[in-house]
mmCIF file of C-alpha atoms and ligand atoms in Angstrom:
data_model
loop_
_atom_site.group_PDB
_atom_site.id
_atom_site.type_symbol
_atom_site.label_atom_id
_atom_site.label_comp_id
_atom_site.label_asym_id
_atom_site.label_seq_id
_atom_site.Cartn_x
_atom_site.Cartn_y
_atom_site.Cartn_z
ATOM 1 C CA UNK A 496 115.875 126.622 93.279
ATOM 2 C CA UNK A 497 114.706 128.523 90.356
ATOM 3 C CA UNK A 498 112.013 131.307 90.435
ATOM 4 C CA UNK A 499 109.520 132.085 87.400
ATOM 5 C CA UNK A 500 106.099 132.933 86.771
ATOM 6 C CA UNK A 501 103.305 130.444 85.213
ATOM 7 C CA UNK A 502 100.056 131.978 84.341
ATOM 8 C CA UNK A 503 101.372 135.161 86.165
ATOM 9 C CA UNK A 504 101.606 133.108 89.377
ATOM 10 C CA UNK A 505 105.263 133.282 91.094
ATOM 11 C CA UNK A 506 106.474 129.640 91.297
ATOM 12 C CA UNK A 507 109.908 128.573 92.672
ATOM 13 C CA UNK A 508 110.738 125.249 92.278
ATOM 14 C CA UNK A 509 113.975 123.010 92.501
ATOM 15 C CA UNK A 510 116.674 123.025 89.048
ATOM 16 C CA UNK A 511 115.448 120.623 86.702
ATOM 17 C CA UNK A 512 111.771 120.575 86.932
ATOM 18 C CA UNK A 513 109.490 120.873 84.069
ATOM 19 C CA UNK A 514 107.336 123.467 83.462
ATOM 20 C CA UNK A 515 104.067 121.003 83.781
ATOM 21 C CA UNK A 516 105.578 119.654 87.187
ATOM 22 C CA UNK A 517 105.491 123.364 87.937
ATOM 23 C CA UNK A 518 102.168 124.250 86.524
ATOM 24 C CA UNK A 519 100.484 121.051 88.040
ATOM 25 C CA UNK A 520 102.437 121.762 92.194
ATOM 26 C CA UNK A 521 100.617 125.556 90.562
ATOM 27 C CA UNK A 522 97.604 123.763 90.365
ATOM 28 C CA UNK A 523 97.621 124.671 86.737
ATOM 29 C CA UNK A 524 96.160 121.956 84.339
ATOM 30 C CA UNK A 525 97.773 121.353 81.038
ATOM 31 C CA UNK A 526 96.091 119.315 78.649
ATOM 32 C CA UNK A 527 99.026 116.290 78.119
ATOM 33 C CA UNK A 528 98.097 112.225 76.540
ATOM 34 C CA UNK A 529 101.503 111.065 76.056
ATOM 35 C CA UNK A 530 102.825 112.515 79.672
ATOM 36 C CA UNK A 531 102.002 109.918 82.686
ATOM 37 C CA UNK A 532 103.249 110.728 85.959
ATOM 38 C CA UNK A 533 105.664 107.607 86.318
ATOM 39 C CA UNK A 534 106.949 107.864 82.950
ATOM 40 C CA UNK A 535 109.859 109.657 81.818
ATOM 41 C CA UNK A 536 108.631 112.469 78.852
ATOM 42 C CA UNK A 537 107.850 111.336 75.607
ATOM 43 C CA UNK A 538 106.777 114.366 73.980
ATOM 44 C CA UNK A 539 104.899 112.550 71.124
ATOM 45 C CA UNK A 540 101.093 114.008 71.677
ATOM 46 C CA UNK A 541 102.052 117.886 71.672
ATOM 47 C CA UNK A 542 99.241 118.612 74.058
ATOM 48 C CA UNK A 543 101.079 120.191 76.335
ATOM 49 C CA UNK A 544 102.714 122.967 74.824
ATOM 50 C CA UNK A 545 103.459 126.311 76.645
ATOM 51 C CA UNK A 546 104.466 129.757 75.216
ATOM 52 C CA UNK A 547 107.412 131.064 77.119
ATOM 53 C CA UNK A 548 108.106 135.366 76.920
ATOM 54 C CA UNK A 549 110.814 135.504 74.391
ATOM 55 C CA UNK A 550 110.482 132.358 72.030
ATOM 56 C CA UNK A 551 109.112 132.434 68.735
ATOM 57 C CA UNK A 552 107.523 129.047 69.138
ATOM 58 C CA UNK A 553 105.656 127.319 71.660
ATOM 59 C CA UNK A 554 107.291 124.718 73.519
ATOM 60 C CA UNK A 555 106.321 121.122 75.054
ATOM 61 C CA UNK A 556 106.042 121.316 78.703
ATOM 62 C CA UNK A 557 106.653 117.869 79.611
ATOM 63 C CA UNK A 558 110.344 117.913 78.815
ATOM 64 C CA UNK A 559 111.231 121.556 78.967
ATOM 65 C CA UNK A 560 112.404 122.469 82.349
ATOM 66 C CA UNK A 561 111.669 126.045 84.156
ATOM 67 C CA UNK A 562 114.839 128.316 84.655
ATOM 68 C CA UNK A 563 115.387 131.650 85.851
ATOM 69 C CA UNK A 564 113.074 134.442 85.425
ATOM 70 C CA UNK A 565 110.741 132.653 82.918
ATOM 71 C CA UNK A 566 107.480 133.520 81.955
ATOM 72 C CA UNK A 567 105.040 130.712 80.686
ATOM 73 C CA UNK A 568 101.767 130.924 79.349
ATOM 74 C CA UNK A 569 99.677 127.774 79.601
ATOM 75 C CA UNK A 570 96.180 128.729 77.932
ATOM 76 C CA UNK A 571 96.113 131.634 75.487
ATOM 77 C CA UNK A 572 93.890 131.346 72.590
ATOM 78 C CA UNK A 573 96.695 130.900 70.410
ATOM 79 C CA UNK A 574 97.803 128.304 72.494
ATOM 80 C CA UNK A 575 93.935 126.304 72.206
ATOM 81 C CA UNK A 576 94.558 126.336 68.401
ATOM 82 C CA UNK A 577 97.777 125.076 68.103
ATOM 83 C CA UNK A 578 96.355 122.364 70.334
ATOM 84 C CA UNK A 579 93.222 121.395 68.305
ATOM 85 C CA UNK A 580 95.272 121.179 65.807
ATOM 86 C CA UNK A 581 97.466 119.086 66.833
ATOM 87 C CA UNK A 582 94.932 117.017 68.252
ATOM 88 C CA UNK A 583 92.985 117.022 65.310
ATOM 89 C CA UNK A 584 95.845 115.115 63.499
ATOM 90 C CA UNK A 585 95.526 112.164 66.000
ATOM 91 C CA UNK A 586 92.265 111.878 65.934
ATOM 92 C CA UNK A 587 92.646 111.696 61.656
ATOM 93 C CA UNK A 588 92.639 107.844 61.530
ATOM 94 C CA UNK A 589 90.993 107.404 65.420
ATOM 95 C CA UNK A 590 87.454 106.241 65.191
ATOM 96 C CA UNK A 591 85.515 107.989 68.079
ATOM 97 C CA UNK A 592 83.992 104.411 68.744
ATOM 98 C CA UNK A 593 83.063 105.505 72.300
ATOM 99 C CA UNK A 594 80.126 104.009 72.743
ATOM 100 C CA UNK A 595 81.979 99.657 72.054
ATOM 101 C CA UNK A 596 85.092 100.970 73.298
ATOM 102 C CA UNK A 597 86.394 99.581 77.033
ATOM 103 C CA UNK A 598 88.013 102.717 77.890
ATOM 104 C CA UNK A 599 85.334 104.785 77.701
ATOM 105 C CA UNK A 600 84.653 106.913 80.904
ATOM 106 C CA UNK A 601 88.299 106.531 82.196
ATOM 107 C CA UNK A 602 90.045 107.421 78.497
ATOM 108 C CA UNK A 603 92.146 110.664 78.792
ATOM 109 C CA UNK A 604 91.713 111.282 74.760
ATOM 110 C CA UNK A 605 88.147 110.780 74.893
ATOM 111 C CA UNK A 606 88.713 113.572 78.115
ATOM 112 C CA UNK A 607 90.959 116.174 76.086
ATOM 113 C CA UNK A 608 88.704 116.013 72.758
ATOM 114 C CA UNK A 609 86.227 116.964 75.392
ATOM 115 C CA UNK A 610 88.083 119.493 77.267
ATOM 116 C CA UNK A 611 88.992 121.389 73.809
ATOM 117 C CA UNK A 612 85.989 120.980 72.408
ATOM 118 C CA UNK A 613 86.403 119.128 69.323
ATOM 119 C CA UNK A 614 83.435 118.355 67.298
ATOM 120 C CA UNK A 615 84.694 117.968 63.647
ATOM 121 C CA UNK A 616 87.109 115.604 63.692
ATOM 122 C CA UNK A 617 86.677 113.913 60.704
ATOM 123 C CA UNK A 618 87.600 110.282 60.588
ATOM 124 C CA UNK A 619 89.602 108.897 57.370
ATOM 125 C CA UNK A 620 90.154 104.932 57.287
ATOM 126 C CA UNK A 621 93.512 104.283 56.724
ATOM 127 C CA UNK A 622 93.986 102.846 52.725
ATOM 128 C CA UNK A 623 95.990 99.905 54.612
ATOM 129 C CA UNK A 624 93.999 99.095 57.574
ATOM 130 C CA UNK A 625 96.965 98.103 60.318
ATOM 131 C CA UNK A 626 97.126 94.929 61.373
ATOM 132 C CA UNK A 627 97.075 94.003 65.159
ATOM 133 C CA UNK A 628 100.336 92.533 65.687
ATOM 134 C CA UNK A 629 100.732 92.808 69.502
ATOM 135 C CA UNK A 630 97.913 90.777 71.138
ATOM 136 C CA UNK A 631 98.287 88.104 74.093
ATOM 137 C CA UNK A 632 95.671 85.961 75.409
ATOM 138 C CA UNK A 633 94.737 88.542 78.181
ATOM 139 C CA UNK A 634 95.422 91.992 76.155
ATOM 140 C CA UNK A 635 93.937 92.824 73.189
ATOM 141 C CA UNK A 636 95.730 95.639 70.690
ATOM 142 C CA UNK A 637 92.989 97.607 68.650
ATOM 143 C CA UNK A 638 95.506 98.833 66.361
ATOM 144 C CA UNK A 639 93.153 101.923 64.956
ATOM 145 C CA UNK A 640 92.606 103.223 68.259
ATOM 146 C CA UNK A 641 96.675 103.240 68.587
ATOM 147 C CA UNK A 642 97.476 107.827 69.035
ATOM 148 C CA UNK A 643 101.233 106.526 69.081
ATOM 149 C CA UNK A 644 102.322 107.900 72.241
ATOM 150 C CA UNK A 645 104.052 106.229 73.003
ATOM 151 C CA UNK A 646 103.266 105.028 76.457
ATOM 152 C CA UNK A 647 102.971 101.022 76.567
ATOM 153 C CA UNK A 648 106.537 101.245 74.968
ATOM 154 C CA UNK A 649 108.097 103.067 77.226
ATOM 155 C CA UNK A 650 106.409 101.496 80.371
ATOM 156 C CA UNK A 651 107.582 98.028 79.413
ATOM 157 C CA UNK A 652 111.070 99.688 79.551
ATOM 158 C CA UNK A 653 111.357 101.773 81.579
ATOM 159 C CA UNK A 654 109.511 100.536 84.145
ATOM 160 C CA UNK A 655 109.258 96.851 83.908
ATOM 161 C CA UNK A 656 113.086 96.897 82.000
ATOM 162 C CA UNK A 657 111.047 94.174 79.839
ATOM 163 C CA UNK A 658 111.155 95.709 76.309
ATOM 164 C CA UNK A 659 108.766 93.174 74.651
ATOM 165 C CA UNK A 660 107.098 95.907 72.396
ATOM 166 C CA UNK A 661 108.039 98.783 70.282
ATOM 167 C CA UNK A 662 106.680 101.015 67.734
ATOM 168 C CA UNK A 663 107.409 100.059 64.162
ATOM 169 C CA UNK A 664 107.754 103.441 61.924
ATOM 170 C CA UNK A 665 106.055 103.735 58.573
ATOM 171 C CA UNK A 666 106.394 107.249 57.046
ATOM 172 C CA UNK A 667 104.160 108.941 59.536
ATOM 173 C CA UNK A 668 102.123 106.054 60.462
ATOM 174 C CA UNK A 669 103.263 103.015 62.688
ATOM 175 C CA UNK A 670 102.048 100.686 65.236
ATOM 176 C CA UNK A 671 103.049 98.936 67.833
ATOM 177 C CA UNK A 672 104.761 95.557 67.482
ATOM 178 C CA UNK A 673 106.602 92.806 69.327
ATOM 179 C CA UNK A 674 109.943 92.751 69.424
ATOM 180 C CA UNK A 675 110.010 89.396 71.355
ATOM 181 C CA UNK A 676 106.827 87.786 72.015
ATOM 182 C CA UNK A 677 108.684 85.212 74.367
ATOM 183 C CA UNK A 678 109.810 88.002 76.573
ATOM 184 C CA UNK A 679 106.249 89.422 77.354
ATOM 185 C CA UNK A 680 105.243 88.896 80.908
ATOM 186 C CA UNK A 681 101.531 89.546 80.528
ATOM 187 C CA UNK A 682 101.928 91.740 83.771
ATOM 188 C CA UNK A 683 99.499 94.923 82.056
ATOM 189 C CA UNK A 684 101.386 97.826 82.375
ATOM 190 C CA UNK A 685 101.794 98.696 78.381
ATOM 191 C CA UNK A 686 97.625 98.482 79.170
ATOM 192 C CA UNK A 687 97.292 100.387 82.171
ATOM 193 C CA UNK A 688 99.398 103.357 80.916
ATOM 194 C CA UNK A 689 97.745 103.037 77.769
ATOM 195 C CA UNK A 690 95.615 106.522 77.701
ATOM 196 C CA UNK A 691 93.668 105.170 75.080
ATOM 197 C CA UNK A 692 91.091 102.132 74.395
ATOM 198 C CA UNK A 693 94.171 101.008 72.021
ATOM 199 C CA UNK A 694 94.572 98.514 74.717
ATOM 200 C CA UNK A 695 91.957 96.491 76.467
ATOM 201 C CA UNK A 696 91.887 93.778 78.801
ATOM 202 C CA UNK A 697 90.011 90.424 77.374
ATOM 203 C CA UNK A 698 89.033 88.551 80.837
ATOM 204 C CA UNK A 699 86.660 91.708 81.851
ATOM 205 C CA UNK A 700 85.096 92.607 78.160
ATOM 206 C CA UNK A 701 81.365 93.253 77.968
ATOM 207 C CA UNK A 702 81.177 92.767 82.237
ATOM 208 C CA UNK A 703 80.906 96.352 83.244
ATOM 209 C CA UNK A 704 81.039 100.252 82.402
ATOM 210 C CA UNK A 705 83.758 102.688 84.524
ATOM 211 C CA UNK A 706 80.677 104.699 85.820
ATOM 212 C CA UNK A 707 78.668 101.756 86.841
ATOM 213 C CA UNK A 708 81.398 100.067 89.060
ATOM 214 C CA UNK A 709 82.709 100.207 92.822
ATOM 215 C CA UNK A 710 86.243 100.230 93.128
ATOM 216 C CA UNK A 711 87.240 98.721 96.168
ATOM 217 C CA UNK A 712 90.656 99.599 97.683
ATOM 218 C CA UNK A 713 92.949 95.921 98.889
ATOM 219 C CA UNK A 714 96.205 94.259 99.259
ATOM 220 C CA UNK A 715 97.278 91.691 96.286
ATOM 221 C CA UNK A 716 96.929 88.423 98.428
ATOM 222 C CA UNK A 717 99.434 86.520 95.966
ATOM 223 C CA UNK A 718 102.624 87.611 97.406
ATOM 224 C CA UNK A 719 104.633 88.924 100.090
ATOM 225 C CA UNK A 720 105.074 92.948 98.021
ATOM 226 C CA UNK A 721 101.707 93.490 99.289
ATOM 227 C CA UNK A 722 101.016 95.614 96.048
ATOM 228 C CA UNK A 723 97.668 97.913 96.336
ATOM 229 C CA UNK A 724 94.880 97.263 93.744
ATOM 230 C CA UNK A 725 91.303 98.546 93.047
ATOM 231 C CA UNK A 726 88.942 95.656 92.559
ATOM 232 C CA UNK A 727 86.296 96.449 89.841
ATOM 233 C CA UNK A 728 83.361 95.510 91.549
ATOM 234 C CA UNK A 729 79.465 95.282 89.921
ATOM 235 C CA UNK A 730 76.780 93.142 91.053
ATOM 236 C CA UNK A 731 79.087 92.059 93.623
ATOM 237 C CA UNK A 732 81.512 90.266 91.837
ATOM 238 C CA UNK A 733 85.126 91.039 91.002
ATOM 239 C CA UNK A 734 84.964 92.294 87.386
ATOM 240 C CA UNK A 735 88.019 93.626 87.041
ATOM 241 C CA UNK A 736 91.746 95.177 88.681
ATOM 242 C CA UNK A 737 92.719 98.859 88.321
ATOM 243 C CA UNK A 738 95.751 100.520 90.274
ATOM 244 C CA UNK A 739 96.550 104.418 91.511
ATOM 245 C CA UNK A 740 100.384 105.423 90.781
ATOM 246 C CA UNK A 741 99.846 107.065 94.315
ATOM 247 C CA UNK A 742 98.866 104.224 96.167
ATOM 248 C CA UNK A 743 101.395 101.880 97.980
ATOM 249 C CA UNK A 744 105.085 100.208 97.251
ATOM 250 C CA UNK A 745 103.806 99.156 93.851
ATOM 251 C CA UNK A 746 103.255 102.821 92.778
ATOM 252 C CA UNK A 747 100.050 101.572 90.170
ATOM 253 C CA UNK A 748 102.232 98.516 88.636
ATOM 254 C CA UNK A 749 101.443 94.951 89.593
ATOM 255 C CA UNK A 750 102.370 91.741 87.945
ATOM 256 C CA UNK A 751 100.036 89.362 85.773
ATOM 257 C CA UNK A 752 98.964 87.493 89.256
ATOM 258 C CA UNK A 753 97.686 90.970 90.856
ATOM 259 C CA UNK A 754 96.245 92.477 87.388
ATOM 260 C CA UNK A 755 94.661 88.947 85.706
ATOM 261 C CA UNK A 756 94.351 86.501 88.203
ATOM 262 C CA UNK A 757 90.990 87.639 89.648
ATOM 263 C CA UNK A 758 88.290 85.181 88.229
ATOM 264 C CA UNK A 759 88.784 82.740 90.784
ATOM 265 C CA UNK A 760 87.166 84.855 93.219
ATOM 266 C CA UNK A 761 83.256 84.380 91.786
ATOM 267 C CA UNK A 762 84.267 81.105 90.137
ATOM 268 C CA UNK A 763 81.328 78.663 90.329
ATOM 269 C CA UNK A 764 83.750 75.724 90.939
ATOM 270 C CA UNK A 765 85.392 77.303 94.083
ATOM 271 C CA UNK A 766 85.182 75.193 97.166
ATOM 272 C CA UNK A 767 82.564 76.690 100.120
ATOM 273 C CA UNK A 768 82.647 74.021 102.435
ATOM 274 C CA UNK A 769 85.152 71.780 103.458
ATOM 275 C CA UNK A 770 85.084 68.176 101.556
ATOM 276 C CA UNK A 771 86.433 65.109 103.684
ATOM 277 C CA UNK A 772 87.583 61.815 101.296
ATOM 278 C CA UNK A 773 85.816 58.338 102.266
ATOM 279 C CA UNK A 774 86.440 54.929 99.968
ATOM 280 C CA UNK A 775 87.910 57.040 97.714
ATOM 281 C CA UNK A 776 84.806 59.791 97.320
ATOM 282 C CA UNK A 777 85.056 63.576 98.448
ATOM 283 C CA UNK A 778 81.622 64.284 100.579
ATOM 284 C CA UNK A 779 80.938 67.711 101.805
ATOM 285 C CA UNK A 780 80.864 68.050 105.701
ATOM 286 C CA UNK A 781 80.640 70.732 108.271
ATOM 287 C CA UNK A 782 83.674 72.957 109.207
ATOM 288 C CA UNK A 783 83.076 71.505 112.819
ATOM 289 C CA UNK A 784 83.207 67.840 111.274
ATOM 290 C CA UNK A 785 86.399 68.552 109.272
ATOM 291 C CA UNK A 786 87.959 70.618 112.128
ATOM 292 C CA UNK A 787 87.434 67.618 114.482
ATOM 293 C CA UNK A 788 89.036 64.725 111.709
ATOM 294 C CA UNK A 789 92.101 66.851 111.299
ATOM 295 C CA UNK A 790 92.921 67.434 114.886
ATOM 296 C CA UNK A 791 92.260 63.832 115.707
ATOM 297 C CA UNK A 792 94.568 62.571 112.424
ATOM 298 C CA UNK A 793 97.512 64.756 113.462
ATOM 299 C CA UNK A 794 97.137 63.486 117.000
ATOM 300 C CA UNK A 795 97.221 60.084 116.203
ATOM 301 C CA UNK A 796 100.523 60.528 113.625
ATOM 302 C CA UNK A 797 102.435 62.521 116.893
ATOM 303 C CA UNK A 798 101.529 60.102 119.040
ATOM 304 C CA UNK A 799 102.680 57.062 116.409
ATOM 305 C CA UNK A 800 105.402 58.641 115.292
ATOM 306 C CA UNK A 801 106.417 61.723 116.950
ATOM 307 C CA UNK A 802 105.597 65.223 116.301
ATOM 308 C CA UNK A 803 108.845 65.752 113.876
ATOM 309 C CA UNK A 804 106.819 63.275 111.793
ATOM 310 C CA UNK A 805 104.439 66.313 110.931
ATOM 311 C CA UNK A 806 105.518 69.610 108.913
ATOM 312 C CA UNK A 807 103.465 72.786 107.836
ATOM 313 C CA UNK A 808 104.366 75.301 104.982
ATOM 314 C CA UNK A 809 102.223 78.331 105.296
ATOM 315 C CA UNK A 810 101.440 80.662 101.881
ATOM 316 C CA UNK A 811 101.789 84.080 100.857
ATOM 317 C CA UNK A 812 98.122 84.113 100.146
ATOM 318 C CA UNK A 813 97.827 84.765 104.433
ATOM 319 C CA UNK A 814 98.249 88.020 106.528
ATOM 320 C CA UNK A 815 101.094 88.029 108.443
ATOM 321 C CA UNK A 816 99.163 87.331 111.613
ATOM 322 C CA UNK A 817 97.520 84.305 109.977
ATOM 323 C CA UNK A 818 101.663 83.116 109.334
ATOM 324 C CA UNK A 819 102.551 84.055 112.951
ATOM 325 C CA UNK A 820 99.296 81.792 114.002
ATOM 326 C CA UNK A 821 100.434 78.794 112.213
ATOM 327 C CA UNK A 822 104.063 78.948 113.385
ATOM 328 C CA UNK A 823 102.572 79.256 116.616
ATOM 329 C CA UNK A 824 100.546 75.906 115.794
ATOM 330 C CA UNK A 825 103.390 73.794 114.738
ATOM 331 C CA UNK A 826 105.629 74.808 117.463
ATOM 332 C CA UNK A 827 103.375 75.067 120.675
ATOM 333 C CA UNK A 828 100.639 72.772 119.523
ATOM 334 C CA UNK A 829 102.566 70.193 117.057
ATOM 335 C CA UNK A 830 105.514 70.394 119.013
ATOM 336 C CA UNK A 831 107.844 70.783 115.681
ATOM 337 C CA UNK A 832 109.890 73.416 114.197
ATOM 338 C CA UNK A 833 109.438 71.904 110.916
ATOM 339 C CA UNK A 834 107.092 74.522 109.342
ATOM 340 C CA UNK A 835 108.536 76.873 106.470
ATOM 341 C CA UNK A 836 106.668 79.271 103.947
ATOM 342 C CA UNK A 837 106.240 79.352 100.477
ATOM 343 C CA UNK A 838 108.321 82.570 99.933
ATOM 344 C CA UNK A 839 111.433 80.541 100.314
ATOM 345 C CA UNK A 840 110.596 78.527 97.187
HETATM 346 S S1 LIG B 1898 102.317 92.981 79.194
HETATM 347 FE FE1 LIG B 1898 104.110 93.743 80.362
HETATM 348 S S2 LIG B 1898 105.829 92.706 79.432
HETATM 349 FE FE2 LIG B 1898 104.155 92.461 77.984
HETATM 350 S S3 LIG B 1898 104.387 94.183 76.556
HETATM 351 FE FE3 LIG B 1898 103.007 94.861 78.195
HETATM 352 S S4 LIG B 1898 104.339 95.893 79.689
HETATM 353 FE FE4 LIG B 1898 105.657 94.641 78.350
HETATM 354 S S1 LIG B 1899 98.844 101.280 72.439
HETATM 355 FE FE1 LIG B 1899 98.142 102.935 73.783
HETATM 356 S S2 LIG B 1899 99.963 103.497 74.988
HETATM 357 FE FE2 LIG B 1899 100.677 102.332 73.232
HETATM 358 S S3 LIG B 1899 101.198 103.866 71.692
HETATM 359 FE FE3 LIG B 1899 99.090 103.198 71.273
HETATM 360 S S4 LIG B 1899 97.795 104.658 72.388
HETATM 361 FE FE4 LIG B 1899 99.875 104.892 73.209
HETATM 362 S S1 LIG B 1900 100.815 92.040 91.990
HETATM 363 FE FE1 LIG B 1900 102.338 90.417 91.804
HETATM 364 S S2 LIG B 1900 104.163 91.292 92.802
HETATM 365 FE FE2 LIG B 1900 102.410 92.510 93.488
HETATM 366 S S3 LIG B 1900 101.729 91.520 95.432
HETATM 367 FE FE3 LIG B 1900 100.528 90.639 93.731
HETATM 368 S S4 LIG B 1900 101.640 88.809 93.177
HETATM 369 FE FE4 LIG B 1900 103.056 90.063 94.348
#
């Protein structure tokens, strides 16, 4: 363990932590954009910086860690500055687009610019506009939103071990760009670390604000993980999927299924009764009706030709008791052990 003080507060802490792990178990809150709690540190926003007693210059907390005897100041006046400063700089070339932007309520730059205050930022076009060069069918890159932190880059490596994107260095401008398209999963988690409207989903544009939703806490029902999501919900439908790092197995990450594959849910052609075929023609019937055909069909195959004759394979989509229920079925009811689940695939 190591012993120092933050903010005049005695912290001790294990060898290796940073000084904003420290500040934050502190309850200290430093301003950071590029830092995101499963991430490794990036250091790219400068947000974060600390003085420690004895250094000429401040430091970056995210990646410098606390050792013995330190003293760290988190908010001097110096300290504010030096930080609207820097923030200043990445705002040069950001439009403050709030009010069209999807991000807005939930973006941690629109949060910091508030924090510190910033009300003169003045906004420069760039001479050569840049040119949105990552985009997918579900994600759209607003390229002059982009602070460069860093983030979706990182994410897709470090996280997913994808690398699909990277940041493509011009002077002291860039973007980011694909390295290969064809490796790109779609899965959303450049997007949902992105702490910026630089990224925005396409399927849930123009359906819903942040402060006008419910987020309602569930299990994704496409696989066995049994990753946690936050369905967006207004006007009771499904509008969107968000995630908390601190929630469940999945830690905030999910895969394109659990983050995209949510329309179905209020889709106008989804089946709400049961539809039995006859000459050839679905007509809709009563669950009672249906119920009834299928028991009598499966009792007239066992009976013809045995109940090995039938099998059942059971989805991922269930709860585990609905699976143990419809083993139960085919063994104690059909009388086969032919039943399997779509896991084994
Ligand atoms: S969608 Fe997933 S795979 Fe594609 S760039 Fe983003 S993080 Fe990487
Ligand atoms: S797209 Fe978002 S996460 Fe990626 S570098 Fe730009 S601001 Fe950061
Ligand atoms: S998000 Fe993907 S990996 Fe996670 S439970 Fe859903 S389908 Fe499975």
């Amino acid at each position: 363990m190591v012993s120092a003080t933050i903010d005049n507060r005695e912290i001790s802490v294990p060898e290796g932590t940073t000084i904003l792990e420290a500040a934050q178990k502190a309850g200290i809150d430093i301003p950071t954009l590029c830092h995101h709690k499963r991430l490794p540190p990036i250091g790219s926003c400068n947000m974060c910086i600390v003085e420690i007693n004895g250094n000429t210059k401040p430091v970056n907390s995210c990646n410098s860690p606390v050792e013995e005897g330190m003293k760290v100041a988190t908010d001097t006046k110096a300290l504010h500055e030096q930080r609207v400063v820097n923030l200043k700089k990445i705002l040069k070339h950001h439009a403050l687009d709030c009010p069209i932007c999807d991000k807005a309520g939930e973006c941690d730059l629109q949060d910091v610019v508030y924090r510190l205050g910033v009300t003169d930022a003045p906004f420069e076009p760039r001479e050569n506009p840049r040119i949105a060069e990552y985009s997918t069918s579900l994600i759209r890159y607003w390229p002059e939103r982009c602070i460069l932190c860093q983030r979706c880059v990182t994410a897709c490596n470090a996280i997913k071990g994808i690398g699909a994107i990277d940041i493509k260095s011009d002077g002291d401008d860039g973007q980011i760009v694909v390295v290969d398209a064809d490796k790109c999963k779609s899965c959303g988690e450049c997007l949902f670390v992105c702490p910026t409207g630089a990224l925005t989903e396409n399927l849930s544009r123009y359906k819903g604000r942040p402060w006008l939703e419910n987020r309602v806490e569930t299990t994704c029902t496409y696989c066995g993980c049994g990753c946690q999501l936050q369905l967006k919900v207004m006007d009771n439908r499904v509008i969107g999927v968000t995630t908390d790092v601190d929630r469940g197995v999945n830690q905030g990450s999910l895969c394109v299924k659990g983050r995209f594959g949510y329309e179905f849910i209020g889709d106008e052609n989804r089946l709400t009764t049961p539809l039995i075929k006859e000459n050839g023609e679905f007509r809709e019937a009563s669950w009672d009706e249906a119920l009834d055909l299928t028991a009598q069909k499966f009792s007239s195959i066992k009976e013809e030709s045995g109940p090995d004759s039938i099998a059942g394979l059971t989805s991922a989509k269930c709860t585990n008791e609905e699976n143990y229920l419809f083993q139960k079925f085919m063994r104690a009811v059909i009388g086969t052990n032919n039943v399997d689940h779509c896991a084994r695939l």
